[in-house]
Amino acid sequence: QSVLTQPPSVSGAPGQRVTISCTGSSSNIGTGYDVHWYQQLPGTAPKLLIYGNNNRPSGVPARFSGSKSGTSASLAITGLQAEDEADYYCQSYDSSLSGSVFGGGTKLTVL
Amino acid sequence: EVQLVESGGGLVQPGGSLRLSCAASGFIFSSYWMSWVRQAPGKGLEWVANIKQDGSEKYYVASVKGRFTISRDNAKNSLYLQMNSLRAEDTAVYYCASERFLEQFDYWGQGTLVTVSS
């Protein structure tokens, strides 16, 4: 049971828009800690995709965007491409656990 | 180019010990918090431990407290994880990652697999 809750899977056709939710609580996202997102392609290490709720590191396409409200956050991917098929994880800091916490991960399938 | 290269993984019996290493290059290692994050086979990511730039502060996930010790050598641009009293549930790929304290993990290594089994 992960501290942050994500849907196990989402899917979409090429060109479509999908969103992945991340729900936390008052000891993490709700306290004001930022949410970050990672993309993990099959057989590879995670890669930072979105940091500080809605910022993209250099090299990440603008098709990826993030948002945060209350105790939840979302990752949106527009113009879905085959190479977006991967696992996506949200992450934040939890003050009651005194450490970083991750969501359980969401597997994105491009139909 | 930032590089984080982990080593030291392998097969170990329950109750045994293992020391992981992470060699960093391409950034000012001594300026960053560093973390270990693990991923059990087919499972999600779990933060394990982190250490402040000068090694003066260390934090651990509850499940490894008292068994794992994180350390660093800034002169060698290296991060370590000493793992004792290993259990089957510690089986995972262990990643080292640079961390913005209380924020994101910017860079990740390729991981090293630790298997705890008799």
PDB file of N, CA and C in Angstrom, chain A residues 1-105:
ATOM      1  N   GLN A   1       0.855  -1.194   0.000  1.00  0.00           N
ATOM      2  CA  GLN A   1       0.000   0.000   0.000  1.00  0.00           C
ATOM      3  C   GLN A   1       0.891   1.244   0.000  1.00  0.00           C
ATOM      4  N   SER A   2       0.879   1.983  -1.103  1.00  0.00           N
ATOM      5  CA  SER A   2       1.715   3.167  -1.200  1.00  0.00           C
ATOM      6  C   SER A   2       1.057   4.347  -0.511  1.00  0.00           C
ATOM      7  N   VAL A   3       1.897   5.279  -0.028  1.00  0.00           N
ATOM      8  CA  VAL A   3       1.394   6.468   0.647  1.00  0.00           C
ATOM      9  C   VAL A   3       0.644   7.369  -0.338  1.00  0.00           C
ATOM     10  N   LEU A   4       1.149   7.462  -1.554  1.00  0.00           N
ATOM     11  CA  LEU A   4       0.482   8.205  -2.612  1.00  0.00           C
ATOM     12  C   LEU A   4      -0.253   7.206  -3.512  1.00  0.00           C
ATOM     13  N   THR A   5      -1.492   7.538  -3.879  1.00  0.00           N
ATOM     14  CA  THR A   5      -2.326   6.603  -4.632  1.00  0.00           C
ATOM     15  C   THR A   5      -2.434   7.003  -6.108  1.00  0.00           C
ATOM     16  N   GLN A   6      -2.078   6.071  -6.966  1.00  0.00           N
ATOM     17  CA  GLN A   6      -2.194   6.262  -8.422  1.00  0.00           C
ATOM     18  C   GLN A   6      -3.036   5.130  -8.999  1.00  0.00           C
ATOM     19  N   PRO A   7      -3.698   5.365 -10.129  1.00  0.00           N
ATOM     20  CA  PRO A   7      -4.388   4.258 -10.807  1.00  0.00           C
ATOM     21  C   PRO A   7      -3.350   3.285 -11.348  1.00  0.00           C
ATOM     22  N   PRO A   8      -3.615   1.982 -11.290  1.00  0.00           N
ATOM     23  CA  PRO A   8      -2.630   1.007 -11.770  1.00  0.00           C
ATOM     24  C   PRO A   8      -2.339   1.136 -13.257  1.00  0.00           C
ATOM     25  N   SER A   9      -3.337   1.529 -14.036  1.00  0.00           N
ATOM     26  CA  SER A   9      -3.126   1.592 -15.471  1.00  0.00           C
ATOM     27  C   SER A   9      -4.035   2.640 -16.109  1.00  0.00           C
ATOM     28  N   VAL A  10      -3.558   3.185 -17.213  1.00  0.00           N
ATOM     29  CA  VAL A  10      -4.335   4.061 -18.079  1.00  0.00           C
ATOM     30  C   VAL A  10      -3.947   3.704 -19.505  1.00  0.00           C
ATOM     31  N   SER A  11      -4.803   4.070 -20.446  1.00  0.00           N
ATOM     32  CA  SER A  11      -4.485   3.800 -21.846  1.00  0.00           C
ATOM     33  C   SER A  11      -5.085   4.883 -22.726  1.00  0.00           C
ATOM     34  N   GLY A  12      -4.545   4.995 -23.925  1.00  0.00           N
ATOM     35  CA  GLY A  12      -5.045   5.960 -24.882  1.00  0.00           C
ATOM     36  C   GLY A  12      -4.482   5.675 -26.255  1.00  0.00           C
ATOM     37  N   ALA A  13      -5.168   6.176 -27.254  1.00  0.00           N
ATOM     38  CA  ALA A  13      -4.725   5.997 -28.633  1.00  0.00           C
ATOM     39  C   ALA A  13      -3.713   7.079 -28.992  1.00  0.00           C
ATOM     40  N   PRO A  14      -2.887   6.814 -29.985  1.00  0.00           N
ATOM     41  CA  PRO A  14      -1.936   7.839 -30.428  1.00  0.00           C
ATOM     42  C   PRO A  14      -2.642   9.146 -30.747  1.00  0.00           C
ATOM     43  N   GLY A  15      -2.039  10.255 -30.269  1.00  0.00           N
ATOM     44  CA  GLY A  15      -2.613  11.561 -30.506  1.00  0.00           C
ATOM     45  C   GLY A  15      -3.577  12.027 -29.439  1.00  0.00           C
ATOM     46  N   GLN A  16      -4.048  11.099 -28.604  1.00  0.00           N
ATOM     47  CA  GLN A  16      -5.004  11.467 -27.561  1.00  0.00           C
ATOM     48  C   GLN A  16      -4.310  12.065 -26.351  1.00  0.00           C
ATOM     49  N   ARG A  17      -5.145  12.525 -25.413  1.00  0.00           N
ATOM     50  CA  ARG A  17      -4.670  13.082 -24.145  1.00  0.00           C
ATOM     51  C   ARG A  17      -5.058  12.141 -23.020  1.00  0.00           C
ATOM     52  N   VAL A  18      -4.102  11.877 -22.122  1.00  0.00           N
ATOM     53  CA  VAL A  18      -4.396  11.067 -20.943  1.00  0.00           C
ATOM     54  C   VAL A  18      -3.919  11.809 -19.709  1.00  0.00           C
ATOM     55  N   THR A  19      -4.563  11.496 -18.594  1.00  0.00           N
ATOM     56  CA  THR A  19      -4.127  12.060 -17.319  1.00  0.00           C
ATOM     57  C   THR A  19      -3.938  10.938 -16.305  1.00  0.00           C
ATOM     58  N   ILE A  20      -2.978  11.158 -15.416  1.00  0.00           N
ATOM     59  CA  ILE A  20      -2.696  10.217 -14.336  1.00  0.00           C
ATOM     60  C   ILE A  20      -2.805  10.981 -13.027  1.00  0.00           C
ATOM     61  N   SER A  21      -3.631  10.483 -12.139  1.00  0.00           N
ATOM     62  CA  SER A  21      -3.843  11.163 -10.865  1.00  0.00           C
ATOM     63  C   SER A  21      -2.919  10.620  -9.783  1.00  0.00           C
ATOM     64  N   CYS A  22      -2.699  11.438  -8.769  1.00  0.00           N
ATOM     65  CA  CYS A  22      -1.854  11.076  -7.630  1.00  0.00           C
ATOM     66  C   CYS A  22      -2.495  11.700  -6.391  1.00  0.00           C
ATOM     67  N   THR A  23      -2.997  10.861  -5.504  1.00  0.00           N
ATOM     68  CA  THR A  23      -3.704  11.362  -4.331  1.00  0.00           C
ATOM     69  C   THR A  23      -2.904  11.109  -3.068  1.00  0.00           C
ATOM     70  N   GLY A  24      -2.709  12.160  -2.302  1.00  0.00           N
ATOM     71  CA  GLY A  24      -1.955  12.062  -1.063  1.00  0.00           C
ATOM     72  C   GLY A  24      -2.806  12.406   0.140  1.00  0.00           C
ATOM     73  N   SER A  25      -2.190  13.043   1.119  1.00  0.00           N
ATOM     74  CA  SER A  25      -2.891  13.365   2.364  1.00  0.00           C
ATOM     75  C   SER A  25      -2.332  14.648   2.974  1.00  0.00           C
ATOM     76  N   SER A  26      -2.797  14.943   4.165  1.00  0.00           N
ATOM     77  CA  SER A  26      -2.392  16.184   4.829  1.00  0.00           C
ATOM     78  C   SER A  26      -0.957  16.150   5.329  1.00  0.00           C
ATOM     79  N   SER A  27      -0.313  14.997   5.303  1.00  0.00           N
ATOM     80  CA  SER A  27       1.078  14.938   5.762  1.00  0.00           C
ATOM     81  C   SER A  27       2.067  15.005   4.598  1.00  0.00           C
ATOM     82  N   ASN A  28       1.568  15.068   3.380  1.00  0.00           N
ATOM     83  CA  ASN A  28       2.483  15.168   2.244  1.00  0.00           C
ATOM     84  C   ASN A  28       2.000  16.257   1.280  1.00  0.00           C
ATOM     85  N   ILE A  29       1.279  15.892   0.242  1.00  0.00           N
ATOM     86  CA  ILE A  29       0.861  16.882  -0.754  1.00  0.00           C
ATOM     87  C   ILE A  29       0.041  17.991  -0.115  1.00  0.00           C
ATOM     88  N   GLY A  30      -0.860  17.619   0.789  1.00  0.00           N
ATOM     89  CA  GLY A  30      -1.750  18.600   1.418  1.00  0.00           C
ATOM     90  C   GLY A  30      -1.041  19.596   2.307  1.00  0.00           C
ATOM     91  N   THR A  31       0.160  19.255   2.761  1.00  0.00           N
ATOM     92  CA  THR A  31       0.920  20.163   3.618  1.00  0.00           C
ATOM     93  C   THR A  31       1.600  21.259   2.797  1.00  0.00           C
ATOM     94  N   GLY A  32       1.695  20.996   1.485  1.00  0.00           N
ATOM     95  CA  GLY A  32       2.330  21.994   0.627  1.00  0.00           C
ATOM     96  C   GLY A  32       3.595  21.501  -0.038  1.00  0.00           C
ATOM     97  N   TYR A  33       3.988  20.263   0.256  1.00  0.00           N
ATOM     98  CA  TYR A  33       5.176  19.728  -0.415  1.00  0.00           C
ATOM     99  C   TYR A  33       4.880  19.526  -1.900  1.00  0.00           C
ATOM    100  N   ASP A  34       5.893  19.793  -2.696  1.00  0.00           N
ATOM    101  CA  ASP A  34       5.729  19.673  -4.144  1.00  0.00           C
ATOM    102  C   ASP A  34       5.586  18.219  -4.568  1.00  0.00           C
ATOM    103  N   VAL A  35       5.012  18.050  -5.763  1.00  0.00           N
ATOM    104  CA  VAL A  35       4.873  16.731  -6.377  1.00  0.00           C
ATOM    105  C   VAL A  35       5.763  16.659  -7.612  1.00  0.00           C
ATOM    106  N   HIS A  36       6.409  15.521  -7.774  1.00  0.00           N
ATOM    107  CA  HIS A  36       7.312  15.307  -8.890  1.00  0.00           C
ATOM    108  C   HIS A  36       6.910  14.020  -9.594  1.00  0.00           C
ATOM    109  N   TRP A  37       7.205  13.957 -10.869  1.00  0.00           N
ATOM    110  CA  TRP A  37       6.816  12.805 -11.666  1.00  0.00           C
ATOM    111  C   TRP A  37       8.027  12.200 -12.373  1.00  0.00           C
ATOM    112  N   TYR A  38       8.017  10.874 -12.489  1.00  0.00           N
ATOM    113  CA  TYR A  38       9.104  10.146 -13.134  1.00  0.00           C
ATOM    114  C   TYR A  38       8.529   9.207 -14.186  1.00  0.00           C
ATOM    115  N   GLN A  39       9.283   9.042 -15.253  1.00  0.00           N
ATOM    116  CA  GLN A  39       8.942   8.093 -16.303  1.00  0.00           C
ATOM    117  C   GLN A  39       9.952   6.958 -16.270  1.00  0.00           C
ATOM    118  N   GLN A  40       9.453   5.731 -16.251  1.00  0.00           N
ATOM    119  CA  GLN A  40      10.344   4.582 -16.288  1.00  0.00           C
ATOM    120  C   GLN A  40      10.002   3.727 -17.499  1.00  0.00           C
ATOM    121  N   LEU A  41      10.838   3.804 -18.517  1.00  0.00           N
ATOM    122  CA  LEU A  41      10.669   2.969 -19.700  1.00  0.00           C
ATOM    123  C   LEU A  41      11.045   1.537 -19.351  1.00  0.00           C
ATOM    124  N   PRO A  42      10.493   0.569 -20.059  1.00  0.00           N
ATOM    125  CA  PRO A  42      10.763  -0.845 -19.736  1.00  0.00           C
ATOM    126  C   PRO A  42      12.257  -1.154 -19.649  1.00  0.00           C
ATOM    127  N   GLY A  43      12.659  -1.746 -18.524  1.00  0.00           N
ATOM    128  CA  GLY A  43      14.034  -2.184 -18.339  1.00  0.00           C
ATOM    129  C   GLY A  43      15.048  -1.081 -18.083  1.00  0.00           C
ATOM    130  N   THR A  44      14.572   0.129 -17.783  1.00  0.00           N
ATOM    131  CA  THR A  44      15.502   1.234 -17.552  1.00  0.00           C
ATOM    132  C   THR A  44      15.254   1.882 -16.191  1.00  0.00           C
ATOM    133  N   ALA A  45      16.160   2.781 -15.809  1.00  0.00           N
ATOM    134  CA  ALA A  45      16.017   3.506 -14.557  1.00  0.00           C
ATOM    135  C   ALA A  45      14.966   4.609 -14.704  1.00  0.00           C
ATOM    136  N   PRO A  46      14.366   5.031 -13.614  1.00  0.00           N
ATOM    137  CA  PRO A  46      13.435   6.159 -13.676  1.00  0.00           C
ATOM    138  C   PRO A  46      14.148   7.423 -14.145  1.00  0.00           C
ATOM    139  N   LYS A  47      13.358   8.304 -14.760  1.00  0.00           N
ATOM    140  CA  LYS A  47      13.889   9.574 -15.257  1.00  0.00           C
ATOM    141  C   LYS A  47      12.939  10.677 -14.793  1.00  0.00           C
ATOM    142  N   LEU A  48      13.512  11.774 -14.299  1.00  0.00           N
ATOM    143  CA  LEU A  48      12.687  12.899 -13.849  1.00  0.00           C
ATOM    144  C   LEU A  48      11.942  13.499 -15.030  1.00  0.00           C
ATOM    145  N   LEU A  49      10.629  13.623 -14.877  1.00  0.00           N
ATOM    146  CA  LEU A  49       9.780  14.105 -15.959  1.00  0.00           C
ATOM    147  C   LEU A  49       9.199  15.489 -15.651  1.00  0.00           C
ATOM    148  N   ILE A  50       8.716  15.661 -14.439  1.00  0.00           N
ATOM    149  CA  ILE A  50       8.146  16.923 -13.968  1.00  0.00           C
ATOM    150  C   ILE A  50       8.633  17.142 -12.539  1.00  0.00           C
ATOM    151  N   TYR A  51       9.089  18.351 -12.229  1.00  0.00           N
ATOM    152  CA  TYR A  51       9.475  18.662 -10.860  1.00  0.00           C
ATOM    153  C   TYR A  51       8.755  19.914 -10.392  1.00  0.00           C
ATOM    154  N   GLY A  52       8.631  20.058  -9.087  1.00  0.00           N
ATOM    155  CA  GLY A  52       7.965  21.236  -8.545  1.00  0.00           C
ATOM    156  C   GLY A  52       6.559  21.423  -9.077  1.00  0.00           C
ATOM    157  N   ASN A  53       5.826  20.338  -9.174  1.00  0.00           N
ATOM    158  CA  ASN A  53       4.402  20.305  -9.595  1.00  0.00           C
ATOM    159  C   ASN A  53       4.197  20.477 -11.093  1.00  0.00           C
ATOM    160  N   ASN A  54       4.911  21.416 -11.710  1.00  0.00           N
ATOM    161  CA  ASN A  54       4.575  21.734 -13.111  1.00  0.00           C
ATOM    162  C   ASN A  54       5.767  22.221 -13.924  1.00  0.00           C
ATOM    163  N   ASN A  55       6.969  21.820 -13.540  1.00  0.00           N
ATOM    164  CA  ASN A  55       8.168  22.254 -14.267  1.00  0.00           C
ATOM    165  C   ASN A  55       8.799  21.083 -15.003  1.00  0.00           C
ATOM    166  N   ARG A  56       9.232  21.340 -16.232  1.00  0.00           N
ATOM    167  CA  ARG A  56       9.847  20.299 -17.027  1.00  0.00           C
ATOM    168  C   ARG A  56      11.362  20.497 -17.097  1.00  0.00           C
ATOM    169  N   PRO A  57      12.131  19.436 -16.790  1.00  0.00           N
ATOM    170  CA  PRO A  57      13.584  19.539 -16.984  1.00  0.00           C
ATOM    171  C   PRO A  57      13.889  19.735 -18.466  1.00  0.00           C
ATOM    172  N   SER A  58      15.062  20.244 -18.724  1.00  0.00           N
ATOM    173  CA  SER A  58      15.494  20.432 -20.106  1.00  0.00           C
ATOM    174  C   SER A  58      15.416  19.110 -20.872  1.00  0.00           C
ATOM    175  N   GLY A  59      14.820  19.164 -22.047  1.00  0.00           N
ATOM    176  CA  GLY A  59      14.738  17.979 -22.896  1.00  0.00           C
ATOM    177  C   GLY A  59      13.414  17.237 -22.811  1.00  0.00           C
ATOM    178  N   VAL A  60      12.605  17.544 -21.830  1.00  0.00           N
ATOM    179  CA  VAL A  60      11.289  16.900 -21.713  1.00  0.00           C
ATOM    180  C   VAL A  60      10.296  17.679 -22.576  1.00  0.00           C
ATOM    181  N   PRO A  61       9.617  16.980 -23.476  1.00  0.00           N
ATOM    182  CA  PRO A  61       8.680  17.668 -24.382  1.00  0.00           C
ATOM    183  C   PRO A  61       7.552  18.377 -23.641  1.00  0.00           C
ATOM    184  N   ALA A  62       7.060  19.437 -24.255  1.00  0.00           N
ATOM    185  CA  ALA A  62       5.975  20.223 -23.666  1.00  0.00           C
ATOM    186  C   ALA A  62       4.654  19.455 -23.637  1.00  0.00           C
ATOM    187  N   ARG A  63       4.637  18.279 -24.260  1.00  0.00           N
ATOM    188  CA  ARG A  63       3.432  17.436 -24.217  1.00  0.00           C
ATOM    189  C   ARG A  63       3.139  16.940 -22.802  1.00  0.00           C
ATOM    190  N   PHE A  64       4.170  16.987 -21.965  1.00  0.00           N
ATOM    191  CA  PHE A  64       4.020  16.543 -20.587  1.00  0.00           C
ATOM    192  C   PHE A  64       3.811  17.760 -19.680  1.00  0.00           C
ATOM    193  N   SER A  65       2.794  17.713 -18.838  1.00  0.00           N
ATOM    194  CA  SER A  65       2.543  18.816 -17.917  1.00  0.00           C
ATOM    195  C   SER A  65       1.986  18.274 -16.609  1.00  0.00           C
ATOM    196  N   GLY A  66       2.182  19.057 -15.554  1.00  0.00           N
ATOM    197  CA  GLY A  66       1.725  18.637 -14.246  1.00  0.00           C
ATOM    198  C   GLY A  66       0.927  19.729 -13.566  1.00  0.00           C
ATOM    199  N   SER A  67       0.103  19.316 -12.625  1.00  0.00           N
ATOM    200  CA  SER A  67      -0.673  20.265 -11.839  1.00  0.00           C
ATOM    201  C   SER A  67      -0.888  19.695 -10.442  1.00  0.00           C
ATOM    202  N   LYS A  68      -1.234  20.581  -9.524  1.00  0.00           N
ATOM    203  CA  LYS A  68      -1.449  20.155  -8.136  1.00  0.00           C
ATOM    204  C   LYS A  68      -2.568  20.996  -7.552  1.00  0.00           C
ATOM    205  N   SER A  69      -3.427  20.349  -6.759  1.00  0.00           N
ATOM    206  CA  SER A  69      -4.505  21.050  -6.080  1.00  0.00           C
ATOM    207  C   SER A  69      -4.877  20.292  -4.811  1.00  0.00           C
ATOM    208  N   GLY A  70      -4.820  20.975  -3.686  1.00  0.00           N
ATOM    209  CA  GLY A  70      -5.174  20.342  -2.425  1.00  0.00           C
ATOM    210  C   GLY A  70      -4.254  19.181  -2.094  1.00  0.00           C
ATOM    211  N   THR A  71      -4.848  18.006  -1.928  1.00  0.00           N
ATOM    212  CA  THR A  71      -4.063  16.819  -1.583  1.00  0.00           C
ATOM    213  C   THR A  71      -3.821  15.930  -2.801  1.00  0.00           C
ATOM    214  N   SER A  72      -4.018  16.450  -4.004  1.00  0.00           N
ATOM    215  CA  SER A  72      -3.838  15.654  -5.215  1.00  0.00           C
ATOM    216  C   SER A  72      -3.022  16.377  -6.264  1.00  0.00           C
ATOM    217  N   ALA A  73      -2.533  15.598  -7.206  1.00  0.00           N
ATOM    218  CA  ALA A  73      -1.782  16.127  -8.337  1.00  0.00           C
ATOM    219  C   ALA A  73      -2.119  15.298  -9.562  1.00  0.00           C
ATOM    220  N   SER A  74      -1.814  15.841 -10.734  1.00  0.00           N
ATOM    221  CA  SER A  74      -2.082  15.125 -11.978  1.00  0.00           C
ATOM    222  C   SER A  74      -0.956  15.335 -12.966  1.00  0.00           C
ATOM    223  N   LEU A  75      -0.725  14.309 -13.758  1.00  0.00           N
ATOM    224  CA  LEU A  75       0.198  14.385 -14.884  1.00  0.00           C
ATOM    225  C   LEU A  75      -0.649  14.254 -16.141  1.00  0.00           C
ATOM    226  N   ALA A  76      -0.476  15.173 -17.079  1.00  0.00           N
ATOM    227  CA  ALA A  76      -1.197  15.113 -18.346  1.00  0.00           C
ATOM    228  C   ALA A  76      -0.204  14.915 -19.480  1.00  0.00           C
ATOM    229  N   ILE A  77      -0.578  14.051 -20.389  1.00  0.00           N
ATOM    230  CA  ILE A  77       0.220  13.809 -21.586  1.00  0.00           C
ATOM    231  C   ILE A  77      -0.684  14.027 -22.786  1.00  0.00           C
ATOM    232  N   THR A  78      -0.334  14.997 -23.626  1.00  0.00           N
ATOM    233  CA  THR A  78      -1.117  15.262 -24.825  1.00  0.00           C
ATOM    234  C   THR A  78      -0.380  14.736 -26.047  1.00  0.00           C
ATOM    235  N   GLY A  79      -1.107  14.568 -27.145  1.00  0.00           N
ATOM    236  CA  GLY A  79      -0.487  14.063 -28.370  1.00  0.00           C
ATOM    237  C   GLY A  79       0.252  12.758 -28.124  1.00  0.00           C
ATOM    238  N   LEU A  80      -0.419  11.812 -27.517  1.00  0.00           N
ATOM    239  CA  LEU A  80       0.190  10.540 -27.095  1.00  0.00           C
ATOM    240  C   LEU A  80       0.973   9.882 -28.233  1.00  0.00           C
ATOM    241  N   GLN A  81       2.171   9.404 -27.897  1.00  0.00           N
ATOM    242  CA  GLN A  81       3.013   8.724 -28.875  1.00  0.00           C
ATOM    243  C   GLN A  81       3.364   7.331 -28.363  1.00  0.00           C
ATOM    244  N   ALA A  82       3.707   6.457 -29.278  1.00  0.00           N
ATOM    245  CA  ALA A  82       4.034   5.072 -28.914  1.00  0.00           C
ATOM    246  C   ALA A  82       5.167   5.007 -27.887  1.00  0.00           C
ATOM    247  N   GLU A  83       6.127   5.910 -28.018  1.00  0.00           N
ATOM    248  CA  GLU A  83       7.283   5.881 -27.101  1.00  0.00           C
ATOM    249  C   GLU A  83       6.954   6.381 -25.693  1.00  0.00           C
ATOM    250  N   ASP A  84       5.727   6.839 -25.473  1.00  0.00           N
ATOM    251  CA  ASP A  84       5.306   7.251 -24.139  1.00  0.00           C
ATOM    252  C   ASP A  84       4.890   6.061 -23.283  1.00  0.00           C
ATOM    253  N   GLU A  85       4.799   4.888 -23.901  1.00  0.00           N
ATOM    254  CA  GLU A  85       4.390   3.692 -23.167  1.00  0.00           C
ATOM    255  C   GLU A  85       5.452   3.385 -22.111  1.00  0.00           C
ATOM    256  N   ALA A  86       5.078   3.473 -20.857  1.00  0.00           N
ATOM    257  CA  ALA A  86       6.025   3.359 -19.740  1.00  0.00           C
ATOM    258  C   ALA A  86       5.241   3.324 -18.437  1.00  0.00           C
ATOM    259  N   ASP A  87       5.981   3.180 -17.343  1.00  0.00           N
ATOM    260  CA  ASP A  87       5.417   3.337 -16.000  1.00  0.00           C
ATOM    261  C   ASP A  87       5.702   4.751 -15.517  1.00  0.00           C
ATOM    262  N   TYR A  88       4.707   5.354 -14.868  1.00  0.00           N
ATOM    263  CA  TYR A  88       4.837   6.717 -14.366  1.00  0.00           C
ATOM    264  C   TYR A  88       4.607   6.729 -12.859  1.00  0.00           C
ATOM    265  N   TYR A  89       5.487   7.427 -12.129  1.00  0.00           N
ATOM    266  CA  TYR A  89       5.411   7.492 -10.677  1.00  0.00           C
ATOM    267  C   TYR A  89       5.352   8.938 -10.201  1.00  0.00           C
ATOM    268  N   CYS A  90       4.490   9.213  -9.232  1.00  0.00           N
ATOM    269  CA  CYS A  90       4.523  10.505  -8.562  1.00  0.00           C
ATOM    270  C   CYS A  90       5.320  10.354  -7.260  1.00  0.00           C
ATOM    271  N   GLN A  91       5.821  11.467  -6.771  1.00  0.00           N
ATOM    272  CA  GLN A  91       6.659  11.451  -5.566  1.00  0.00           C
ATOM    273  C   GLN A  91       6.508  12.770  -4.827  1.00  0.00           C
ATOM    274  N   SER A  92       6.529  12.713  -3.513  1.00  0.00           N
ATOM    275  CA  SER A  92       6.490  13.915  -2.686  1.00  0.00           C
ATOM    276  C   SER A  92       7.231  13.628  -1.392  1.00  0.00           C
ATOM    277  N   TYR A  93       7.204  14.561  -0.474  1.00  0.00           N
ATOM    278  CA  TYR A  93       7.829  14.374   0.831  1.00  0.00           C
ATOM    279  C   TYR A  93       6.724  14.228   1.865  1.00  0.00           C
ATOM    280  N   ASP A  94       6.921  13.333   2.822  1.00  0.00           N
ATOM    281  CA  ASP A  94       5.935  13.121   3.864  1.00  0.00           C
ATOM    282  C   ASP A  94       6.521  13.510   5.216  1.00  0.00           C
ATOM    283  N   SER A  95       5.909  14.474   5.877  1.00  0.00           N
ATOM    284  CA  SER A  95       6.464  14.994   7.126  1.00  0.00           C
ATOM    285  C   SER A  95       6.299  14.003   8.290  1.00  0.00           C
ATOM    286  N   SER A  96       5.268  13.171   8.253  1.00  0.00           N
ATOM    287  CA  SER A  96       5.082  12.214   9.349  1.00  0.00           C
ATOM    288  C   SER A  96       6.044  11.039   9.233  1.00  0.00           C
ATOM    289  N   LEU A  97       6.489  10.735   8.040  1.00  0.00           N
ATOM    290  CA  LEU A  97       7.445   9.651   7.797  1.00  0.00           C
ATOM    291  C   LEU A  97       8.875  10.167   7.704  1.00  0.00           C
ATOM    292  N   SER A  98       9.025  11.482   7.622  1.00  0.00           N
ATOM    293  CA  SER A  98      10.352  12.105   7.497  1.00  0.00           C
ATOM    294  C   SER A  98      11.140  11.535   6.326  1.00  0.00           C
ATOM    295  N   GLY A  99      10.447  11.380   5.216  1.00  0.00           N
ATOM    296  CA  GLY A  99      11.135  10.867   4.030  1.00  0.00           C
ATOM    297  C   GLY A  99      10.284  11.030   2.794  1.00  0.00           C
ATOM    298  N   SER A 100      10.914  10.775   1.654  1.00  0.00           N
ATOM    299  CA  SER A 100      10.192  10.844   0.388  1.00  0.00           C
ATOM    300  C   SER A 100       9.274   9.639   0.237  1.00  0.00           C
ATOM    301  N   VAL A 101       8.174   9.859  -0.431  1.00  0.00           N
ATOM    302  CA  VAL A 101       7.210   8.785  -0.696  1.00  0.00           C
ATOM    303  C   VAL A 101       6.837   8.794  -2.166  1.00  0.00           C
ATOM    304  N   PHE A 102       6.537   7.599  -2.689  1.00  0.00           N
ATOM    305  CA  PHE A 102       6.161   7.447  -4.090  1.00  0.00           C
ATOM    306  C   PHE A 102       4.745   6.900  -4.197  1.00  0.00           C
ATOM    307  N   GLY A 103       4.137   7.149  -5.342  1.00  0.00           N
ATOM    308  CA  GLY A 103       2.906   6.464  -5.678  1.00  0.00           C
ATOM    309  C   GLY A 103       3.246   5.051  -6.140  1.00  0.00           C
ATOM    310  N   GLY A 104       2.237   4.217  -6.264  1.00  0.00           N
ATOM    311  CA  GLY A 104       2.452   2.837  -6.644  1.00  0.00           C
ATOM    312  C   GLY A 104       2.799   2.645  -8.115  1.00  0.00           C
ATOM    313  N   GLY A 105       2.686   3.715  -8.884  1.00  0.00           N
ATOM    314  CA  GLY A 105       3.007   3.635 -10.303  1.00  0.00           C
ATOM    315  C   GLY A 105       1.791   3.388 -11.170  1.00  0.00           C
TER     316      GLY A 105
END
